[in-house]
Amino acid sequence: MYVTGKEYDLLVAELRVELGARTDGGGKNLIARCPFCGKDGKFGVYIGKETVRKKPFMAHCFSCGRSTTTLGKLLESLGRMDLLPTETVAFDEPLPNVLFPLEDAEDEVDDELGIVSLPEYWRRTFTHPYLQSRGFTYDDYDRFPVGTTCRLNHRWDDYVIFPVIDAGDTVGYVARHTWSKEEIDLHNRGAARNGDYKILRWRNSTENDFVKLLYHYDGIVEGETDTVILTEGIFDVVALTRKLDLYDNRHIVAVATFGKKISRTQIYKLQTKGVRTVVIGYDGDAVEAVKHTASELSAYFEVFVADIPDPEKDWEDLTAEEIYRVFAYGLKTPVEYQLTKIQQK
Ligand SMILES: [Zn+2]
């Protein structure tokens, strides 16, 4: 079935009233009370342009998981079949939105989190030799809580431990061993011979799946934060915040997805805070991951890529001047990014 541009605008207006809906930050979804389960703010109707994954008027409840995959099904469940456009194609009208049935209905987004205890004897620190060596300043310790177990809990000797905080609660932690990769490798080779324990460079909490977490999520202020810079890890967030001096900037906030990809729960978490623009700031070597993430995000946000020209480098390696240059002159749309990466091959 085709929906003409005029019909589309009219439908969106009617649905907004019918559902008592508001538009999300990116203007690509209506957010409303779910007509199936009644939960408020969990029912999304996609009203953006068609993409590989998204068709206009697909609707999904993030609470009960019910989906409607076509406009007809959506209107039927609302008892508003009268709004369904006639199937006549108006040939003189542009056809911006074409509806196809979806192959697979999406699963429910699970954003439930439990509170996690930090390792016993964890105490916050405001100065630590390892973190000093990575450039931490007082502002960093102040904004990004980090601590150690003060040599009272030997399992955690030589680790710095960052709590992951969500709505003020500790919902996870990331621990980084303070030895260099070479020192750890050397120890572990010996350990294999002597039957000694092995050292893990990273040791994270296991209670909540990290696909449900974003580092520095509370830095995003609903109604104020317009743009989020997406990075891979905690040290990227700290480096960007320091080098772009974002501590007091509520419009632009750096967060981390704990790796080179974003989950549907993480997307949902950004969307519900009204974020409009996402700048992907993954490491220079993450070309395929960046392309994939850009296409995932495009259904919900304006997307740009902050392309680190040197594939060997991450945000910690760049000077403030170099980072400034990437953001001031080097932001690419996903299409521009794809083109430069093809040309470089
Ligand atoms: Zn529902």
PDB file of C-alpha atoms and ligand atoms in Angstrom, residues 34-39 42-43 61-66, ligand 1:
ATOM      1  CA  CYS A  34       0.527   1.394  25.060  1.00  0.00           C
ATOM      2  CA  PRO A  35      -2.943   0.497  23.715  1.00  0.00           C
ATOM      3  CA  PHE A  36      -2.306  -3.141  24.655  1.00  0.00           C
ATOM      4  CA  CYS A  37      -0.935  -3.027  28.193  1.00  0.00           C
ATOM      5  CA  GLY A  38      -1.622   0.575  29.197  1.00  0.00           C
ATOM      6  CA  LYS A  39       1.963   1.340  30.248  1.00  0.00           C
ATOM      7  CA  LYS A  42       6.632   2.702  26.368  1.00  0.00           C
ATOM      8  CA  PHE A  43       4.744   2.503  23.083  1.00  0.00           C
ATOM      9  CA  CYS A  61       5.677  -1.563  23.095  1.00  0.00           C
ATOM     10  CA  PHE A  62       8.885  -1.696  25.106  1.00  0.00           C
ATOM     11  CA  SER A  63       6.927  -2.920  28.131  1.00  0.00           C
ATOM     12  CA  CYS A  64       4.663  -5.769  26.983  1.00  0.00           C
ATOM     13  CA  GLY A  65       6.516  -6.475  23.748  1.00  0.00           C
ATOM     14  CA  ARG A  66       3.445  -6.284  21.489  1.00  0.00           C
TER      15      ARG A  66
HETATM   16 ZN    ZN B   1       2.420  -2.611  26.037  1.00  0.00          ZN
END
